C-alpha cells in the first residue's frame, strides 16, 4: 500500500511533512542557484556624448525667458544632471477654439511650444539610451529643471553623433 491509514507514504513518511520538506528544498535550491550563477549580465553599451531634443508644450513667455542656452538641466525626481542646453527655439502653440462653424485650430498669441536641445553624457546600448542612468526614449515624457525653471518635456529626437560645439 502506497499511503497507509495514518497518511504516511510507504508507512514511514508523513505525506504533509514530505510536501513541506520539498517546498523548503525548492526555495533553498532557488537561492543557491542565484548565488552560484551571480547577477545577470547587463548588456554592454558605449559611453558617448549625445544631444536630446525635448518639446515642452504650451508654455508662456515667462518660461521662454527663464530657459537659456548654457543652463544645466537636471531630472526633477532624482536631481541627476542630464546635460546642458545647447539650443532652444519656440513656435506658437496650436490651440482649438469653439466657433459657430465648429472647432477651429489656430496659433496661440500667448502660448508657445518650446524645443530645447540638451547635450550630455549617455550610454547607448541595444536596449536603448540612458543619460546619467535615466532611460530616455522618443515619446517619453519626463520632468526637467534647472536653477530657475521646471517643466515637463517629451523627448522628440536624438542625435547620437552630434557635431562639436
Short mmCIF file of C-alpha atoms in Angstrom, two decimals:
data_model
loop_
_atom_site.label_atom_id
_atom_site.label_comp_id
_atom_site.label_asym_id
_atom_site.label_seq_id
_atom_site.Cartn_x
_atom_site.Cartn_y
_atom_site.Cartn_z
CA UNK A 1 0.00 0.00 0.00
CA UNK A 2 1.39 3.39 -1.03
CA UNK A 3 -0.30 5.53 1.71
CA UNK A 4 -1.47 3.87 4.93
CA UNK A 5 -4.49 4.88 7.09
CA UNK A 6 -2.32 7.37 9.09
CA UNK A 7 -1.38 9.34 5.91
CA UNK A 8 2.18 8.03 5.77
CA UNK A 9 3.94 7.25 2.50
CA UNK A 10 5.11 3.60 2.47
CA UNK A 11 4.13 3.54 6.14
CA UNK A 12 7.17 5.61 7.10
CA UNK A 13 6.93 9.27 5.96
CA UNK A 14 4.02 11.59 6.72
CA UNK A 15 2.78 12.98 3.36
CA UNK A 16 2.24 16.52 4.70
CA UNK A 17 5.76 16.60 6.14
CA UNK A 18 7.13 15.46 2.77
CA UNK A 19 5.35 18.28 0.90
CA UNK A 20 6.68 20.89 3.35
CA UNK A 21 10.20 19.46 3.12
CA UNK A 22 10.12 19.52 -0.71
CA UNK A 23 8.92 23.16 -0.64
CA UNK A 24 11.77 24.18 1.66
CA UNK A 25 14.29 22.37 -0.56
CA UNK A 26 12.90 24.11 -3.69
CA UNK A 27 13.22 27.57 -2.13
CA UNK A 28 16.72 26.83 -0.83
CA UNK A 29 17.71 25.47 -4.26
CA UNK A 30 16.49 28.64 -5.97
CA UNK A 31 18.56 30.86 -3.65
CA UNK A 32 21.61 28.61 -4.03
CA UNK A 33 21.30 28.72 -7.84
CA UNK A 34 21.10 32.54 -7.78
CA UNK A 35 24.14 32.78 -5.50
CA UNK A 36 26.22 30.42 -7.65
CA UNK A 37 25.37 31.96 -11.03
CA UNK A 38 25.78 35.61 -9.93
CA UNK A 39 23.87 38.61 -11.25
CA UNK A 40 22.54 38.64 -14.80
CA UNK A 41 24.91 40.11 -17.32
CA UNK A 42 23.97 43.64 -18.31
CA UNK A 43 24.12 44.50 -21.97
CA UNK A 44 27.23 46.35 -22.93
CA UNK A 45 26.88 49.85 -24.17
CA UNK A 46 29.01 52.65 -25.45
CA UNK A 47 29.52 55.80 -23.41
CA UNK A 48 29.28 58.88 -25.59
CA UNK A 49 28.00 62.43 -25.74
CA UNK A 50 24.58 62.81 -27.37
CA UNK A 51 22.00 65.52 -27.92
CA UNK A 52 18.38 65.02 -26.96
CA UNK A 53 15.65 67.37 -28.15
CA UNK A 54 12.69 67.97 -25.84
CA UNK A 55 9.32 69.51 -26.68
CA UNK A 56 7.80 71.46 -23.82
CA UNK A 57 4.24 72.27 -24.90
CA UNK A 58 2.09 75.35 -24.31
CA UNK A 59 4.46 77.46 -22.21
CA UNK A 60 4.14 81.19 -21.62
CA UNK A 61 6.68 83.87 -22.41
CA UNK A 62 7.87 83.68 -18.78
CA UNK A 63 9.13 80.13 -19.30
CA UNK A 64 10.79 81.05 -22.58
CA UNK A 65 12.57 83.94 -20.88
CA UNK A 66 13.72 81.70 -18.00
CA UNK A 67 15.26 78.97 -20.18
CA UNK A 68 18.68 79.94 -21.50
CA UNK A 69 21.28 78.26 -23.68
CA UNK A 70 24.01 77.13 -21.28
CA UNK A 71 21.61 76.13 -18.45
CA UNK A 72 22.42 72.87 -16.72
CA UNK A 73 19.42 70.52 -16.95
CA UNK A 74 18.51 68.07 -14.18
CA UNK A 75 15.97 65.30 -13.80
CA UNK A 76 13.40 66.69 -11.35
CA UNK A 77 12.78 63.44 -9.47
CA UNK A 78 16.36 62.35 -8.81
CA UNK A 79 18.16 65.71 -9.19
CA UNK A 80 20.54 63.96 -11.58
CA UNK A 81 22.39 66.14 -14.10
CA UNK A 82 21.26 65.32 -17.64
CA UNK A 83 23.37 67.80 -19.57
CA UNK A 84 23.48 71.38 -20.79
CA UNK A 85 21.12 73.29 -23.08
CA UNK A 86 22.87 73.96 -26.41
CA UNK A 87 19.86 75.21 -28.40
CA UNK A 88 16.34 76.46 -27.75
CA UNK A 89 13.59 77.71 -30.06
CA UNK A 90 9.83 78.05 -29.95
CA UNK A 91 6.83 78.30 -32.19
CA UNK A 92 3.25 79.35 -31.46
CA UNK A 93 1.25 76.59 -29.81
CA UNK A 94 -1.76 75.37 -31.76
CA UNK A 95 -4.93 75.64 -29.71
CA UNK A 96 -8.52 74.89 -30.63
CA UNK A 97 -11.39 77.29 -30.30
CA UNK A 98 -15.04 76.53 -30.45
CA UNK A 99 -16.52 78.77 -33.11
CA UNK A 100 -20.04 78.91 -34.59
CA UNK A 101 -18.67 76.90 -37.54
CA UNK A 102 -17.27 74.23 -35.20
CA UNK A 103 -13.94 73.61 -33.54
CA UNK A 104 -11.16 75.52 -35.29
CA UNK A 105 -7.42 75.13 -34.58
CA UNK A 106 -5.34 78.30 -34.62
CA UNK A 107 -1.98 79.59 -33.42
CA UNK A 108 -1.99 81.00 -29.90
CA UNK A 109 -0.80 84.52 -29.20
CA UNK A 110 0.11 83.72 -25.59
CA UNK A 111 1.35 80.11 -25.50
CA UNK A 112 4.29 78.52 -27.28
CA UNK A 113 5.71 75.06 -27.90
CA UNK A 114 9.30 75.27 -26.71
CA UNK A 115 12.01 72.99 -28.11
CA UNK A 116 15.19 72.52 -26.11
CA UNK A 117 18.28 70.55 -27.15
CA UNK A 118 20.25 69.09 -24.24
CA UNK A 119 23.79 67.83 -24.75
CA UNK A 120 25.15 65.36 -22.21
CA UNK A 121 26.81 62.06 -21.44
CA UNK A 122 24.86 58.93 -22.32
CA UNK A 123 25.19 55.20 -22.60
CA UNK A 124 23.90 53.86 -25.89
CA UNK A 125 23.20 50.12 -25.95
CA UNK A 126 20.97 47.69 -27.84
CA UNK A 127 18.39 48.22 -25.06
CA UNK A 128 18.21 51.98 -25.53
CA UNK A 129 19.72 55.21 -24.32
CA UNK A 130 20.32 56.33 -20.74
CA UNK A 131 21.55 59.74 -19.67
CA UNK A 132 23.14 59.67 -16.23
CA UNK A 133 21.38 56.35 -15.61
CA UNK A 134 17.92 57.67 -16.57
CA UNK A 135 16.29 55.95 -19.51
CA UNK A 136 15.25 58.34 -22.27
CA UNK A 137 13.20 57.39 -25.32
CA UNK A 138 11.44 59.28 -28.08
CA UNK A 139 7.87 59.83 -26.96
CA UNK A 140 8.60 59.54 -23.24
CA UNK A 141 7.82 62.50 -21.01
CA UNK A 142 9.92 63.43 -18.04
CA UNK A 143 10.16 66.34 -15.64
CA UNK A 144 13.22 68.54 -16.03
CA UNK A 145 14.54 71.56 -14.16
CA UNK A 146 17.40 73.98 -13.75
CA UNK A 147 18.09 76.55 -11.07
CA UNK A 148 15.31 78.84 -12.34
CA UNK A 149 12.69 76.77 -14.16
CA UNK A 150 10.93 73.41 -14.19
CA UNK A 151 8.88 71.83 -16.96
CA UNK A 152 7.61 68.54 -18.34
CA UNK A 153 9.19 67.76 -21.68
CA UNK A 154 8.71 64.95 -24.17
CA UNK A 155 11.73 63.62 -26.00
CA UNK A 156 11.18 64.12 -29.73
CA UNK A 157 14.63 63.36 -31.19
CA UNK A 158 18.17 62.14 -30.52
CA UNK A 159 21.40 62.95 -32.27
CA UNK A 160 23.77 60.11 -31.41
CA UNK A 161 26.63 61.77 -33.33
CA UNK A 162 26.27 65.49 -32.63
CA UNK A 163 28.75 67.96 -34.03
CA UNK A 164 31.27 69.57 -31.70
CA UNK A 165 30.01 72.88 -30.30
#
